[in-house]
């Protein structure tokens, strides 16, 4: 629904044949360890790595960011990485389910005011390579504690990812960034 609000035609992708037919892919939130296991058992891991490597636009949110990262901390040792972003992410970095929170974030490339960001057992980006553009950080306020200044939105080439869930608030601007890239490429 968020993609359609941003002007795209959206369809689910579960099989390699369906992956081959789309111009871009959203890797949504969920549980990255389970998604990793399902990607392997549905034989999507190699085709997906291949498409990301060859420049397919992708948008990862939360667990999607974890999957797209080069490396994950506090993951499962057998968790697969798509290596679409030169970042090291820390899984469940903000704490447990009860530490889920919402905040307003300035996101680079998104005009007309801050994005209301919903973090649900979210990761953060602990380290970003030189080619990674940092789009948002947690505001440095006293209540942010250890989360202050942590990187929570990034872009590298055609891969965009957020630690929060941009689809939950009815604001299509983050999906709009992704859809713009998809239309440019398509
Ligand atoms: N904690 C989840 C994980 O590690 C991500 C949660 C989410 O996507 N909201 O994959």
Short mmCIF file of C-alpha atoms and ligand atoms in Angstrom, two decimals:
data_model
loop_
_atom_site.label_atom_id
_atom_site.label_comp_id
_atom_site.label_asym_id
_atom_site.label_seq_id
_atom_site.Cartn_x
_atom_site.Cartn_y
_atom_site.Cartn_z
CA UNK A 1 0.00 0.00 0.00
CA UNK A 2 2.85 2.40 0.84
CA UNK A 3 4.45 1.71 -2.54
CA UNK A 4 1.20 2.35 -4.37
CA UNK A 5 0.78 5.62 -2.44
CA UNK A 6 4.23 6.54 -3.74
CA UNK A 7 3.12 5.85 -7.32
CA UNK A 8 4.46 2.33 -7.92
CA UNK A 9 2.67 -0.85 -8.90
CA UNK A 10 3.38 -3.33 -6.10
CA UNK A 11 3.32 -7.13 -6.08
CA UNK A 12 4.57 -9.78 -3.71
CA UNK A 13 7.80 -11.61 -4.53
CA UNK A 14 8.18 -15.12 -3.18
CA UNK A 15 9.97 -17.00 -5.97
CA UNK A 16 12.95 -16.39 -8.22
CA UNK A 17 10.63 -16.12 -11.25
CA UNK A 18 8.76 -13.27 -9.56
CA UNK A 19 12.01 -11.57 -8.59
CA UNK A 20 13.07 -11.59 -12.23
CA UNK A 21 9.93 -9.64 -13.19
CA UNK A 22 10.23 -6.64 -10.85
CA UNK A 23 12.17 -3.40 -11.38
CA UNK A 24 12.92 -2.97 -7.69
CA UNK A 25 12.47 -4.79 -4.42
CA UNK A 26 11.41 -3.90 -0.90
CA UNK A 27 12.92 -6.03 1.84
CA UNK A 28 10.45 -5.33 4.62
CA UNK A 29 10.64 -5.55 8.37
CA UNK A 30 10.11 -8.84 10.11
CA UNK A 31 12.71 -11.12 11.59
CA UNK A 32 15.96 -11.13 9.65
CA UNK A 33 17.07 -14.56 10.88
CA UNK A 34 13.80 -16.14 9.66
CA UNK A 35 13.86 -14.17 6.41
CA UNK A 36 17.44 -15.29 5.84
CA UNK A 37 16.46 -18.92 6.36
CA UNK A 38 13.44 -18.59 4.03
CA UNK A 39 15.55 -16.88 1.34
CA UNK A 40 17.82 -19.92 1.40
CA UNK A 41 15.04 -22.52 1.36
CA UNK A 42 13.13 -20.74 -1.43
CA UNK A 43 16.39 -20.58 -3.42
CA UNK A 44 16.23 -16.81 -3.57
CA UNK A 45 19.54 -16.03 -1.95
CA UNK A 46 21.78 -16.26 -5.03
CA UNK A 47 19.33 -14.66 -7.49
CA UNK A 48 18.73 -11.84 -5.03
CA UNK A 49 22.44 -11.23 -4.41
CA UNK A 50 22.96 -11.25 -8.16
CA UNK A 51 20.22 -8.68 -8.82
CA UNK A 52 21.41 -6.40 -6.02
CA UNK A 53 24.97 -6.67 -7.35
CA UNK A 54 23.83 -5.77 -10.85
CA UNK A 55 22.08 -2.61 -9.68
CA UNK A 56 18.44 -3.42 -8.95
CA UNK A 57 16.99 -0.67 -6.72
CA UNK A 58 16.19 -1.98 -3.26
CA UNK A 59 14.60 -0.55 -0.14
CA UNK A 60 15.25 -2.29 3.16
CA UNK A 61 13.51 -1.43 6.38
CA UNK A 62 14.51 -2.76 9.78
CA UNK A 63 15.07 -6.50 9.18
CA UNK A 64 15.52 -5.54 5.50
CA UNK A 65 18.43 -3.29 6.51
CA UNK A 66 19.94 -6.17 8.48
CA UNK A 67 19.71 -8.45 5.42
CA UNK A 68 21.20 -5.88 3.05
CA UNK A 69 24.19 -5.14 5.26
CA UNK A 70 27.68 -6.49 4.63
CA UNK A 71 27.97 -7.60 8.24
CA UNK A 72 25.68 -8.05 11.24
CA UNK A 73 26.55 -7.90 14.94
CA UNK A 74 24.37 -9.79 17.43
CA UNK A 75 22.92 -11.84 14.59
CA UNK A 76 22.78 -15.60 14.34
CA UNK A 77 26.11 -17.06 13.21
CA UNK A 78 24.40 -18.76 10.25
CA UNK A 79 22.47 -15.67 9.14
CA UNK A 80 23.03 -14.79 5.45
CA UNK A 81 23.96 -11.29 4.29
CA UNK A 82 23.06 -9.85 0.89
CA UNK A 83 26.03 -7.46 1.01
CA UNK A 84 24.19 -4.69 -0.81
CA UNK A 85 25.39 -2.01 1.63
CA UNK A 86 28.90 -1.47 2.94
CA UNK A 87 27.67 -1.21 6.51
CA UNK A 88 27.97 -3.11 9.77
CA UNK A 89 24.61 -3.21 11.56
CA UNK A 90 23.83 -4.15 15.12
CA UNK A 91 20.68 -6.21 15.35
CA UNK A 92 18.16 -5.29 18.10
CA UNK A 93 20.53 -2.42 18.92
CA UNK A 94 17.97 -0.25 20.73
CA UNK A 95 17.02 -3.07 23.08
CA UNK A 96 14.10 -5.44 23.41
CA UNK A 97 10.53 -5.21 22.14
CA UNK A 98 9.59 -2.91 25.07
CA UNK A 99 12.28 -0.46 23.97
CA UNK A 100 10.52 0.14 20.65
CA UNK A 101 9.92 3.86 20.18
CA UNK A 102 8.89 6.63 17.79
CA UNK A 103 10.66 9.88 17.00
CA UNK A 104 10.80 12.62 14.38
CA UNK A 105 13.82 12.49 12.11
CA UNK A 106 15.29 14.79 9.52
CA UNK A 107 15.97 12.56 6.51
CA UNK A 108 18.33 13.79 3.83
CA UNK A 109 16.59 13.92 0.45
CA UNK A 110 13.13 14.11 2.02
CA UNK A 111 11.73 17.64 1.85
CA UNK A 112 8.90 19.32 3.73
CA UNK A 113 9.75 18.50 7.29
CA UNK A 114 10.78 15.57 9.46
CA UNK A 115 9.71 11.97 9.02
CA UNK A 116 7.88 10.36 11.91
CA UNK A 117 9.92 7.20 12.42
CA UNK A 118 8.64 4.05 14.11
CA UNK A 119 11.39 1.81 15.50
CA UNK A 120 10.38 -1.76 16.37
CA UNK A 121 13.19 -3.84 17.84
CA UNK A 122 15.32 -2.00 15.35
CA UNK A 123 18.94 -2.30 14.31
CA UNK A 124 21.26 0.67 13.92
CA UNK A 125 24.20 1.14 11.58
CA UNK A 126 27.32 0.86 13.65
CA UNK A 127 29.81 1.49 10.84
CA UNK A 128 29.34 2.84 7.32
CA UNK A 129 31.88 2.69 4.50
CA UNK A 130 33.06 5.73 2.54
CA UNK A 131 30.62 5.13 -0.31
CA UNK A 132 27.62 5.06 2.00
CA UNK A 133 25.57 8.23 2.27
CA UNK A 134 24.14 8.76 5.75
CA UNK A 135 20.54 9.99 5.41
CA UNK A 136 19.46 10.14 9.05
CA UNK A 137 20.72 9.86 12.60
CA UNK A 138 18.90 9.68 15.92
CA UNK A 139 18.75 13.22 17.33
CA UNK A 140 21.31 13.87 20.04
CA UNK A 141 18.99 14.59 22.99
CA UNK A 142 19.50 13.65 26.66
CA UNK A 143 16.73 11.01 26.51
CA UNK A 144 18.33 9.32 23.45
CA UNK A 145 21.08 7.89 25.69
CA UNK A 146 23.27 5.39 23.83
CA UNK A 147 21.12 5.81 20.72
CA UNK A 148 22.11 9.47 20.29
CA UNK A 149 23.59 10.17 16.87
CA UNK A 150 23.29 6.56 15.68
CA UNK A 151 22.86 6.14 11.93
CA UNK A 152 19.35 4.96 11.05
CA UNK A 153 18.98 5.63 7.32
CA UNK A 154 21.53 5.09 4.56
CA UNK A 155 21.90 4.96 0.81
CA UNK A 156 24.57 3.44 -1.38
CA UNK A 157 24.00 3.59 -5.10
CA UNK A 158 20.49 2.28 -5.67
CA UNK A 159 20.13 0.64 -2.27
CA UNK A 160 18.27 2.59 0.38
CA UNK A 161 17.62 1.34 3.90
CA UNK A 162 16.10 2.52 7.14
CA UNK A 163 16.23 1.10 10.65
CA UNK A 164 12.64 2.31 11.11
CA UNK A 165 9.37 1.39 9.38
CA UNK A 166 8.46 4.11 6.86
CA UNK A 167 5.34 2.19 5.75
CA UNK A 168 3.48 2.54 9.05
CA UNK A 169 2.66 6.23 9.17
CA UNK A 170 0.86 7.00 5.89
CA UNK A 171 3.77 9.24 4.85
CA UNK A 172 4.92 8.12 1.39
CA UNK A 173 8.05 10.29 1.18
CA UNK A 174 10.68 7.64 1.98
CA UNK A 175 9.04 5.18 -0.41
CA UNK A 176 8.95 8.10 -2.85
CA UNK A 177 12.76 8.27 -2.81
CA UNK A 178 12.91 4.58 -3.67
CA UNK A 179 10.19 4.78 -6.35
CA UNK A 180 12.01 7.68 -7.99
CA UNK A 181 15.15 5.54 -8.28
CA UNK A 182 13.11 2.64 -9.67
CA UNK A 183 11.54 4.83 -12.37
CA UNK A 184 14.91 6.32 -13.32
CA UNK A 185 16.36 2.85 -13.81
CA UNK A 186 13.28 1.35 -15.49
N1 LIG B 1 14.70 -7.45 15.31
C1 LIG B 1 14.39 -7.85 13.97
C2 LIG B 1 15.57 -8.53 13.31
O1 LIG B 1 16.61 -8.62 13.84
C3 LIG B 1 13.94 -6.69 13.12
C4 LIG B 1 12.64 -6.13 13.60
C5 LIG B 1 11.85 -5.40 12.53
O2 LIG B 1 12.01 -5.64 11.34
N2 LIG B 1 10.95 -4.58 12.98
O3 LIG B 1 15.49 -8.99 12.22
#
